[in-house]
Amino acid sequence: MSAPATFGPLAADGGTPVRERFLPVALPSVGEAEKQAVLETLESGWVTTGPKAIELGRRIAEASGAAQGLAVNSCTGALHLALAAWGIGPGDEVITSTWTFASTANVVIHCGAKVVLVDVDPRTKNLDPEKVARAITPRTKAIIAVDFAGQPADYDALRALCGRYGLKLLADAAHSFGARWRGRPVGSLADATSFSFYAIKNITTGEGGCLVSDDAEFLARAQVLSLHGISKDAWKRYSSAGSWYYEVTAPGFKYNLTDLAAALGLAQLDRHPEFDRRRQEIARRYDAAFAAVPEVTTPWVHPDVHHARHLYTVELDLDRLSVDRARFLELLKAENVGTTVNFIPVHKHPYYRDTLGFRPEDFPAAEHAYPRIFTLPIYPRMEDADVDDVVTAVRKILSHVRRSG
């Protein structure tokens, strides 16, 4: 792809935008197969948790190399269920990354445990195992690894730490369904793995997630906790194989997934190979387009992983620019290109900063990356022309905000 040698005025300054129509940073890819699957489920009478939800859990486990899976209403729910099923609570500590959405840390608080945030590897934005090792205390019970953008964490190093100290390893794989670490699928690398099927994830159920594990006893506890702690799940109670009688065996939650959502997810799962291929293609186009642009650093990918490419993030070299990241994103929006920032580090949010006392100086890698990083559009519905427009818009803005000399 070749860029024009010169560009006209920025759209924000009265020039013509690169695109006529706004390009969102992400959109779901839903077609006729998904519509038909949902319609058939509506007509079946099973609109809440039923056989489709059970099938989705089974198939996600199969696809991710785990023995069993439990479909739930969110990745957050899956994370919470895992910690609760392990009995993590007051007096315990759980280590996780500051570079994640706040729900990863919130669920630790919900269990009554102490969340311990650590800094990340500057290249991947995944947990830095050396910093994790320094954060382990006698009260540590689990580590939650976060696969940022779709790149698996260093599971070999984290598993070694867990084995040495007798800890549980929980994978927050909200971004990494379909990813692989050294040939092994995410889902087979930790004691338990939580996936997200939110609207813009690599496959979607609208809202939803899944918890997978090889530990049948653990997953059985999680299943009971996922629906009020009752001894029989709802679809069995209302089927010919069930009974009206049930017992509440624990104070559980309401994390079950509906069959309507599961039907959508099953149709999406069938299409996942084509979705993955397209995400890889878009990432390659971005890599090539920005390879010789010194103001932009593209994502570093470990040579031994298959990246799920849920996000495509770049970092700006602010020393070379006359604007900050916020202004750069405003200029992109004026060119009709959508962006977002993944993430605001957890330690910067008021609750974690003010109530729990996390300090910026404890997170140098995250503090360096946060003012510079942002996410470009990447999703299967994008055409090559859309990708070219994003690249052109970035180059156009750089031509105006690049420092001379």
Tab-separated table of C-alpha atoms in Angstrom:
chain	number	residue	atom	x	y	z
A	1	MET	CA	0.000	0.000	0.000
A	2	SER	CA	1.434	3.392	-0.919
A	3	ALA	CA	0.402	6.607	0.822
A	4	PRO	CA	0.053	9.962	-0.925
A	5	ALA	CA	3.146	12.115	-0.679
A	6	THR	CA	1.091	15.078	0.563
A	7	PHE	CA	-2.237	15.556	2.288
A	8	GLY	CA	-4.760	18.360	2.395
A	9	PRO	CA	-5.903	20.149	5.564
A	10	LEU	CA	-7.078	18.091	8.491
A	11	ALA	CA	-10.830	17.580	8.725
A	12	ALA	CA	-10.712	19.181	12.169
A	13	ASP	CA	-9.345	22.333	10.489
A	14	GLY	CA	-11.988	22.432	7.770
A	15	GLY	CA	-10.488	19.943	5.348
A	16	THR	CA	-12.207	16.958	3.753
A	17	PRO	CA	-12.332	13.823	5.940
A	18	VAL	CA	-10.568	10.717	4.686
A	19	ARG	CA	-13.900	8.869	4.889
A	20	GLU	CA	-17.434	10.009	4.153
A	21	ARG	CA	-18.949	7.665	6.744
A	22	PHE	CA	-17.742	7.021	10.265
A	23	LEU	CA	-15.885	3.722	10.753
A	24	PRO	CA	-16.549	2.289	14.245
A	25	VAL	CA	-13.652	0.777	16.154
A	26	ALA	CA	-15.549	-2.541	16.388
A	27	LEU	CA	-18.763	-4.175	15.201
A	28	PRO	CA	-20.156	-7.717	15.527
A	29	SER	CA	-20.382	-9.896	12.419
A	30	VAL	CA	-23.855	-11.432	12.388
A	31	GLY	CA	-25.432	-13.076	9.347
A	32	GLU	CA	-28.307	-15.274	8.276
A	33	ALA	CA	-27.010	-18.353	10.102
A	34	GLU	CA	-27.126	-16.524	13.418
A	35	LYS	CA	-30.600	-15.130	12.724
A	36	GLN	CA	-31.917	-18.571	11.840
A	37	ALA	CA	-30.372	-20.163	14.932
A	38	VAL	CA	-32.002	-17.604	17.219
A	39	LEU	CA	-35.357	-17.949	15.434
A	40	GLU	CA	-35.290	-21.736	15.793
A	41	THR	CA	-34.563	-21.379	19.482
A	42	LEU	CA	-37.445	-18.943	19.933
A	43	GLU	CA	-39.760	-21.409	18.243
A	44	SER	CA	-38.469	-24.302	20.388
A	45	GLY	CA	-39.746	-22.728	23.606
A	46	TRP	CA	-36.336	-22.829	25.288
A	47	VAL	CA	-35.537	-19.145	25.665
A	48	THR	CA	-33.694	-19.288	28.991
A	49	THR	CA	-30.985	-21.712	30.125
A	50	GLY	CA	-31.460	-25.037	28.369
A	51	PRO	CA	-29.857	-27.494	25.955
A	52	LYS	CA	-28.257	-24.815	23.765
A	53	ALA	CA	-26.392	-23.329	26.729
A	54	ILE	CA	-25.198	-26.793	27.711
A	55	GLU	CA	-24.062	-27.463	24.136
A	56	LEU	CA	-22.213	-24.153	23.916
A	57	GLY	CA	-20.273	-24.899	27.097
A	58	ARG	CA	-19.313	-28.315	25.755
A	59	ARG	CA	-18.240	-27.017	22.364
A	60	ILE	CA	-16.222	-24.112	23.756
A	61	ALA	CA	-14.366	-26.552	25.995
A	62	GLU	CA	-13.715	-28.823	23.032
A	63	ALA	CA	-12.466	-25.937	20.895
A	64	SER	CA	-10.170	-24.643	23.631
A	65	GLY	CA	-8.632	-27.926	24.711
A	66	ALA	CA	-10.444	-28.259	28.039
A	67	ALA	CA	-12.393	-31.210	29.370
A	68	GLN	CA	-15.552	-29.332	30.368
A	69	GLY	CA	-17.168	-25.935	29.944
A	70	LEU	CA	-19.913	-23.928	31.620
A	71	ALA	CA	-21.594	-21.213	29.552
A	72	VAL	CA	-22.454	-18.165	31.650
A	73	ASN	CA	-23.715	-14.634	31.142
A	74	SER	CA	-20.318	-12.883	31.118
A	75	CYS	CA	-16.596	-13.342	31.438
A	76	THR	CA	-16.885	-11.405	34.699
A	77	GLY	CA	-19.287	-14.043	35.973
A	78	ALA	CA	-16.891	-16.792	34.935
A	79	LEU	CA	-14.011	-15.128	36.799
A	80	HIS	CA	-16.112	-14.657	39.933
A	81	LEU	CA	-17.380	-18.243	39.832
A	82	ALA	CA	-13.846	-19.608	39.522
A	83	LEU	CA	-12.604	-17.754	42.585
A	84	ALA	CA	-15.723	-18.635	44.566
A	85	ALA	CA	-15.544	-22.309	43.576
A	86	TRP	CA	-11.946	-22.392	44.831
A	87	GLY	CA	-13.136	-20.968	48.142
A	88	ILE	CA	-11.116	-17.764	47.881
A	89	GLY	CA	-12.285	-15.206	50.429
A	90	PRO	CA	-11.342	-12.916	53.320
A	91	GLY	CA	-7.674	-13.096	54.277
A	92	ASP	CA	-6.637	-14.332	50.840
A	93	GLU	CA	-4.725	-12.428	48.170
A	94	VAL	CA	-5.078	-12.706	44.407
A	95	ILE	CA	-2.454	-11.280	42.043
A	96	THR	CA	-3.479	-9.832	38.706
A	97	SER	CA	-2.498	-7.257	36.127
A	98	THR	CA	-3.145	-3.549	36.314
A	99	TRP	CA	-3.466	-3.612	32.507
A	100	THR	CA	-7.012	-4.950	32.234
A	101	PHE	CA	-10.639	-3.967	32.476
A	102	ALA	CA	-11.623	-3.332	36.085
A	103	SER	CA	-13.832	-6.439	36.321
A	104	THR	CA	-10.726	-8.637	36.616
A	105	ALA	CA	-9.880	-6.914	39.884
A	106	ASN	CA	-13.481	-6.292	40.954
A	107	VAL	CA	-14.270	-9.994	41.245
A	108	VAL	CA	-11.471	-10.412	43.787
A	109	ILE	CA	-13.093	-7.700	45.905
A	110	HIS	CA	-16.486	-9.373	45.491
A	111	CYS	CA	-15.029	-12.516	47.062
A	112	GLY	CA	-13.810	-10.524	50.054
A	113	ALA	CA	-10.164	-11.116	49.146
A	114	LYS	CA	-7.366	-8.601	48.606
A	115	VAL	CA	-6.425	-7.750	45.039
A	116	VAL	CA	-2.700	-7.316	44.404
A	117	LEU	CA	-1.966	-5.447	41.180
A	118	VAL	CA	1.361	-5.848	39.406
A	119	ASP	CA	2.976	-4.210	36.393
A	120	VAL	CA	3.238	-5.658	32.900
A	121	ASP	CA	5.774	-6.576	30.254
A	122	PRO	CA	6.304	-3.376	28.204
A	123	ARG	CA	6.026	-5.241	24.909
A	124	THR	CA	2.961	-7.445	25.432
A	125	LYS	CA	1.147	-5.604	28.266
A	126	ASN	CA	0.700	-9.054	29.833
A	127	LEU	CA	1.726	-9.929	33.385
A	128	ASP	CA	5.454	-9.746	34.020
A	129	PRO	CA	6.273	-13.077	35.746
A	130	GLU	CA	9.245	-11.597	37.595
A	131	LYS	CA	7.062	-8.911	39.122
A	132	VAL	CA	4.429	-11.513	39.963
A	133	ALA	CA	7.056	-13.557	41.811
A	134	ARG	CA	7.987	-10.543	43.929
A	135	ALA	CA	4.332	-9.960	44.847
A	136	ILE	CA	3.675	-13.474	46.218
A	137	THR	CA	3.138	-13.704	49.982
A	138	PRO	CA	1.959	-16.512	52.310
A	139	ARG	CA	-1.584	-15.192	51.795
A	140	THR	CA	-1.505	-15.460	48.003
A	141	LYS	CA	-3.969	-18.056	46.738
A	142	ALA	CA	-4.288	-17.404	43.003
A	143	ILE	CA	-2.942	-15.546	39.991
A	144	ILE	CA	-5.234	-14.162	37.290
A	145	ALA	CA	-3.391	-13.873	33.982
A	146	VAL	CA	-4.844	-11.456	31.411
A	147	ASP	CA	-4.302	-12.138	27.697
A	148	PHE	CA	-4.194	-8.565	26.468
A	149	ALA	CA	-5.505	-7.892	22.941
A	150	GLY	CA	-5.559	-11.630	22.178
A	151	GLN	CA	-1.927	-12.507	22.944
A	152	PRO	CA	-1.547	-15.289	25.537
A	153	ALA	CA	0.377	-14.526	28.690
A	154	ASP	CA	3.580	-16.412	29.529
A	155	TYR	CA	1.750	-19.459	30.872
A	156	ASP	CA	4.891	-21.555	31.256
A	157	ALA	CA	6.434	-19.052	33.670
A	158	LEU	CA	3.165	-18.449	35.512
A	159	ARG	CA	2.425	-22.157	35.886
A	160	ALA	CA	5.905	-22.701	37.275
A	161	LEU	CA	5.243	-20.030	39.916
A	162	CYS	CA	1.882	-21.577	40.770
A	163	GLY	CA	3.450	-25.009	41.114
A	164	ARG	CA	6.233	-23.692	43.327
A	165	TYR	CA	3.907	-21.870	45.708
A	166	GLY	CA	0.769	-24.030	45.502
A	167	LEU	CA	-1.362	-21.379	43.774
A	168	LYS	CA	-4.298	-21.568	41.389
A	169	LEU	CA	-3.887	-20.070	37.913
A	170	LEU	CA	-6.959	-18.452	36.364
A	171	ALA	CA	-6.798	-17.192	32.777
A	172	ASP	CA	-8.767	-14.065	31.935
A	173	ALA	CA	-9.017	-14.916	28.257
A	174	ALA	CA	-11.660	-12.318	27.429
A	175	HIS	CA	-9.569	-11.306	24.402
A	176	SER	CA	-7.996	-14.598	23.426
A	177	PHE	CA	-10.536	-17.205	22.352
A	178	GLY	CA	-8.813	-19.148	19.582
A	179	ALA	CA	-5.302	-18.090	20.588
A	180	ARG	CA	-2.490	-20.592	21.193
A	181	TRP	CA	0.636	-20.527	23.350
A	182	ARG	CA	3.441	-22.687	21.963
A	183	GLY	CA	0.939	-24.804	20.077
A	184	ARG	CA	-1.480	-25.259	22.989
A	185	PRO	CA	-4.877	-23.569	22.886
A	186	VAL	CA	-5.856	-20.999	25.456
A	187	GLY	CA	-8.250	-22.982	27.612
A	188	SER	CA	-5.744	-25.776	28.236
A	189	LEU	CA	-3.024	-23.672	29.876
A	190	ALA	CA	-4.413	-22.742	33.300
A	191	ASP	CA	-6.380	-24.418	36.087
A	192	ALA	CA	-9.430	-22.592	34.752
A	193	THR	CA	-10.042	-20.191	31.879
A	194	SER	CA	-12.739	-17.563	31.395
A	195	PHE	CA	-13.811	-16.393	27.935
A	196	SER	CA	-15.915	-13.403	26.910
A	197	PHE	CA	-18.577	-13.426	24.209
A	198	TYR	CA	-19.512	-9.763	24.556
A	199	ALA	CA	-20.889	-7.988	21.475
A	200	ILE	CA	-17.535	-7.118	19.887
A	201	LYS	CA	-15.485	-10.137	20.913
A	202	ASN	CA	-14.096	-12.664	18.412
A	203	ILE	CA	-17.345	-14.590	18.704
A	204	THR	CA	-20.417	-13.146	20.376
A	205	THR	CA	-23.545	-14.151	22.253
A	206	GLY	CA	-24.469	-10.476	22.739
A	207	GLU	CA	-23.590	-10.740	26.406
A	208	GLY	CA	-22.003	-13.950	27.615
A	209	GLY	CA	-18.976	-15.970	28.536
A	210	CYS	CA	-17.716	-19.414	29.428
A	211	LEU	CA	-15.663	-21.040	32.171
A	212	VAL	CA	-13.605	-24.078	31.119
A	213	SER	CA	-11.450	-26.471	33.103
A	214	ASP	CA	-10.203	-30.048	33.260
A	215	ASP	CA	-11.303	-30.250	36.914
A	216	ALA	CA	-14.787	-31.789	36.891
A	217	GLU	CA	-15.362	-31.302	40.623
A	218	PHE	CA	-14.395	-27.640	40.428
A	219	LEU	CA	-16.677	-27.017	37.443
A	220	ALA	CA	-19.577	-28.801	39.169
A	221	ARG	CA	-19.228	-26.402	42.115
A	222	ALA	CA	-19.112	-23.465	39.716
A	223	GLN	CA	-22.264	-24.701	37.984
A	224	VAL	CA	-24.185	-24.868	41.250
A	225	LEU	CA	-22.992	-21.384	42.208
A	226	SER	CA	-23.916	-20.021	38.780
A	227	LEU	CA	-27.665	-20.424	39.401
A	228	HIS	CA	-28.517	-19.429	42.972
A	229	GLY	CA	-26.722	-22.434	44.447
A	230	ILE	CA	-29.612	-24.767	43.628
A	231	SER	CA	-28.939	-28.453	43.369
A	232	LYS	CA	-30.651	-28.890	39.993
A	233	ASP	CA	-30.280	-26.486	37.103
A	234	ALA	CA	-33.383	-24.850	35.682
A	235	TRP	CA	-33.611	-26.601	32.331
A	236	LYS	CA	-33.659	-30.039	33.977
A	237	ARG	CA	-36.343	-28.948	36.426
A	238	TYR	CA	-38.635	-27.911	33.606
A	239	SER	CA	-37.950	-30.814	31.243
A	240	SER	CA	-39.460	-34.294	31.221
A	241	ALA	CA	-36.262	-35.577	32.863
A	242	GLY	CA	-36.489	-33.192	35.810
A	243	SER	CA	-38.396	-32.740	39.043
A	244	TRP	CA	-39.999	-29.794	40.790
A	245	TYR	CA	-37.889	-30.424	43.876
A	246	TYR	CA	-34.622	-28.591	44.409
A	247	GLU	CA	-32.348	-27.596	47.249
A	248	VAL	CA	-30.194	-24.506	47.727
A	249	THR	CA	-26.815	-25.856	48.755
A	250	ALA	CA	-24.874	-22.568	48.705
A	251	PRO	CA	-25.645	-18.835	48.457
A	252	GLY	CA	-25.065	-18.692	44.728
A	253	PHE	CA	-25.363	-16.089	42.003
A	254	LYS	CA	-27.361	-15.461	38.805
A	255	TYR	CA	-24.799	-16.064	36.083
A	256	ASN	CA	-26.633	-18.472	33.782
A	257	LEU	CA	-26.700	-17.929	30.016
A	258	THR	CA	-29.935	-18.040	28.020
A	259	ASP	CA	-30.490	-20.452	25.158
A	260	LEU	CA	-31.238	-17.484	22.896
A	261	ALA	CA	-27.740	-16.151	23.518
A	262	ALA	CA	-26.208	-19.619	23.277
A	263	ALA	CA	-27.850	-20.248	19.907
A	264	LEU	CA	-26.216	-17.092	18.591
A	265	GLY	CA	-22.901	-18.239	20.044
A	266	LEU	CA	-23.093	-21.677	18.475
A	267	ALA	CA	-23.653	-20.163	15.025
A	268	GLN	CA	-20.745	-17.777	15.645
A	269	LEU	CA	-18.513	-20.647	16.732
A	270	ASP	CA	-19.080	-22.334	13.367
A	271	ARG	CA	-17.839	-19.159	11.680
A	272	HIS	CA	-14.870	-18.573	13.964
A	273	PRO	CA	-12.248	-19.900	11.487
A	274	GLU	CA	-13.304	-17.330	8.868
A	275	PHE	CA	-13.403	-14.580	11.499
A	276	ASP	CA	-9.900	-15.476	12.640
A	277	ARG	CA	-8.522	-15.494	9.110
A	278	ARG	CA	-9.889	-12.023	8.451
A	279	ARG	CA	-8.525	-10.604	11.707
A	280	GLN	CA	-5.080	-11.977	10.832
A	281	GLU	CA	-5.281	-10.412	7.366
A	282	ILE	CA	-6.190	-6.990	8.751
A	283	ALA	CA	-3.396	-7.142	11.326
A	284	ARG	CA	-0.882	-7.999	8.591
A	285	ARG	CA	-2.031	-5.028	6.520
A	286	TYR	CA	-1.580	-2.699	9.474
A	287	ASP	CA	1.827	-4.191	10.281
A	288	ALA	CA	3.031	-3.601	6.739
A	289	ALA	CA	1.574	-0.107	6.476
A	290	PHE	CA	3.138	1.159	9.699
A	291	ALA	CA	6.438	-0.719	9.540
A	292	ALA	CA	8.342	2.340	8.299
A	293	VAL	CA	6.416	4.948	10.321
A	294	PRO	CA	8.738	5.922	13.195
A	295	GLU	CA	6.025	7.746	15.166
A	296	VAL	CA	3.951	4.570	15.507
A	297	THR	CA	4.927	1.329	17.242
A	298	THR	CA	2.895	-1.695	16.181
A	299	PRO	CA	2.098	-4.638	18.489
A	300	TRP	CA	4.940	-6.983	19.344
A	301	VAL	CA	3.875	-10.614	18.968
A	302	HIS	CA	5.716	-13.466	20.657
A	303	PRO	CA	7.086	-15.822	17.972
A	304	ASP	CA	5.556	-18.877	19.675
A	305	VAL	CA	1.940	-17.703	19.820
A	306	HIS	CA	-1.085	-17.578	17.605
A	307	HIS	CA	-2.524	-14.151	18.428
A	308	ALA	CA	-6.330	-13.928	18.463
A	309	ARG	CA	-6.115	-10.332	17.173
A	310	HIS	CA	-9.091	-9.162	19.185
A	311	LEU	CA	-7.495	-5.705	19.344
A	312	TYR	CA	-4.916	-3.933	17.230
A	313	THR	CA	-3.171	-1.397	19.440
A	314	VAL	CA	-0.441	1.053	18.506
A	315	GLU	CA	1.724	3.341	20.596
A	316	LEU	CA	2.610	6.891	19.653
A	317	ASP	CA	6.106	8.316	20.053
A	318	LEU	CA	4.965	11.546	21.680
A	319	ASP	CA	8.452	13.004	21.559
A	320	ARG	CA	8.080	13.156	17.780
A	321	LEU	CA	4.623	14.786	17.861
A	322	SER	CA	3.245	18.218	18.653
A	323	VAL	CA	-0.008	16.813	20.128
A	324	ASP	CA	-0.874	14.356	22.871
A	325	ARG	CA	-2.773	11.089	22.479
A	326	ALA	CA	-6.144	12.663	23.326
A	327	ARG	CA	-5.805	15.239	20.571
A	328	PHE	CA	-4.571	12.612	18.114
A	329	LEU	CA	-7.757	10.585	18.707
A	330	GLU	CA	-9.901	13.705	18.263
A	331	LEU	CA	-8.238	14.298	14.917
A	332	LEU	CA	-8.860	10.696	13.858
A	333	LYS	CA	-12.516	11.009	14.825
A	334	ALA	CA	-12.811	14.114	12.641
A	335	GLU	CA	-11.447	12.010	9.760
A	336	ASN	CA	-14.335	9.564	10.501
A	337	VAL	CA	-12.135	6.850	12.011
A	338	GLY	CA	-13.214	5.412	15.367
A	339	THR	CA	-10.722	4.516	18.078
A	340	THR	CA	-10.661	3.666	21.756
A	341	VAL	CA	-8.142	3.174	24.550
A	342	ASN	CA	-7.502	-0.266	26.035
A	343	PHE	CA	-7.085	0.169	28.951
A	344	ILE	CA	-7.115	2.753	31.660
A	345	PRO	CA	-4.894	0.821	34.102
A	346	VAL	CA	-6.790	-0.405	37.144
A	347	HIS	CA	-4.526	1.405	39.598
A	348	LYS	CA	-5.573	4.748	38.082
A	349	HIS	CA	-9.290	4.329	38.850
A	350	PRO	CA	-10.467	6.243	41.953
A	351	TYR	CA	-11.483	3.196	43.998
A	352	TYR	CA	-8.186	1.391	43.507
A	353	ARG	CA	-6.111	4.567	43.708
A	354	ASP	CA	-7.785	6.266	46.660
A	355	THR	CA	-9.316	3.419	48.655
A	356	LEU	CA	-6.692	0.718	48.159
A	357	GLY	CA	-3.698	3.022	47.837
A	358	PHE	CA	-2.063	1.839	44.625
A	359	ARG	CA	0.708	4.234	43.533
A	360	PRO	CA	1.667	5.153	39.946
A	361	GLU	CA	5.375	4.650	40.647
A	362	ASP	CA	4.738	0.939	41.261
A	363	PHE	CA	3.670	0.484	37.626
A	364	PRO	CA	6.316	2.100	35.387
A	365	ALA	CA	5.543	0.052	32.264
A	366	ALA	CA	1.805	0.718	32.474
A	367	GLU	CA	2.374	4.392	33.307
A	368	HIS	CA	4.606	4.777	30.256
A	369	ALA	CA	2.226	3.023	27.863
A	370	TYR	CA	-1.076	4.504	29.008
A	371	PRO	CA	-0.671	8.058	27.581
A	372	ARG	CA	0.582	6.660	24.265
A	373	ILE	CA	-1.484	3.582	23.389
A	374	PHE	CA	-4.761	3.374	21.476
A	375	THR	CA	-6.787	0.846	19.502
A	376	LEU	CA	-7.477	0.923	15.764
A	377	PRO	CA	-10.515	-0.712	14.127
A	378	ILE	CA	-10.197	-4.453	13.533
A	379	TYR	CA	-13.138	-6.771	12.905
A	380	PRO	CA	-14.172	-9.221	10.165
A	381	ARG	CA	-16.727	-6.897	8.548
A	382	MET	CA	-14.004	-4.428	7.595
A	383	GLU	CA	-13.102	-4.243	3.918
A	384	ASP	CA	-9.565	-3.705	2.684
A	385	ALA	CA	-10.640	-0.189	1.708
A	386	ASP	CA	-11.609	0.463	5.330
A	387	VAL	CA	-8.170	-0.626	6.496
A	388	ASP	CA	-6.571	1.622	3.883
A	389	ASP	CA	-8.677	4.536	5.105
A	390	VAL	CA	-7.476	4.014	8.678
A	391	VAL	CA	-3.861	3.970	7.539
A	392	THR	CA	-4.361	7.052	5.366
A	393	ALA	CA	-6.009	8.922	8.235
A	394	VAL	CA	-3.145	8.118	10.603
A	395	ARG	CA	-0.565	9.162	8.030
A	396	LYS	CA	-2.484	12.336	7.214
A	397	ILE	CA	-2.580	13.396	10.833
A	398	LEU	CA	1.100	12.563	11.321
A	399	SER	CA	1.957	14.784	8.360
A	400	HIS	CA	0.443	17.718	10.263
A	401	VAL	CA	1.547	16.981	13.843
A	402	ARG	CA	5.032	15.590	13.268
A	403	ARG	CA	7.713	17.672	14.942
A	404	SER	CA	10.249	19.082	12.519
A	405	GLY	CA	13.918	18.569	13.221
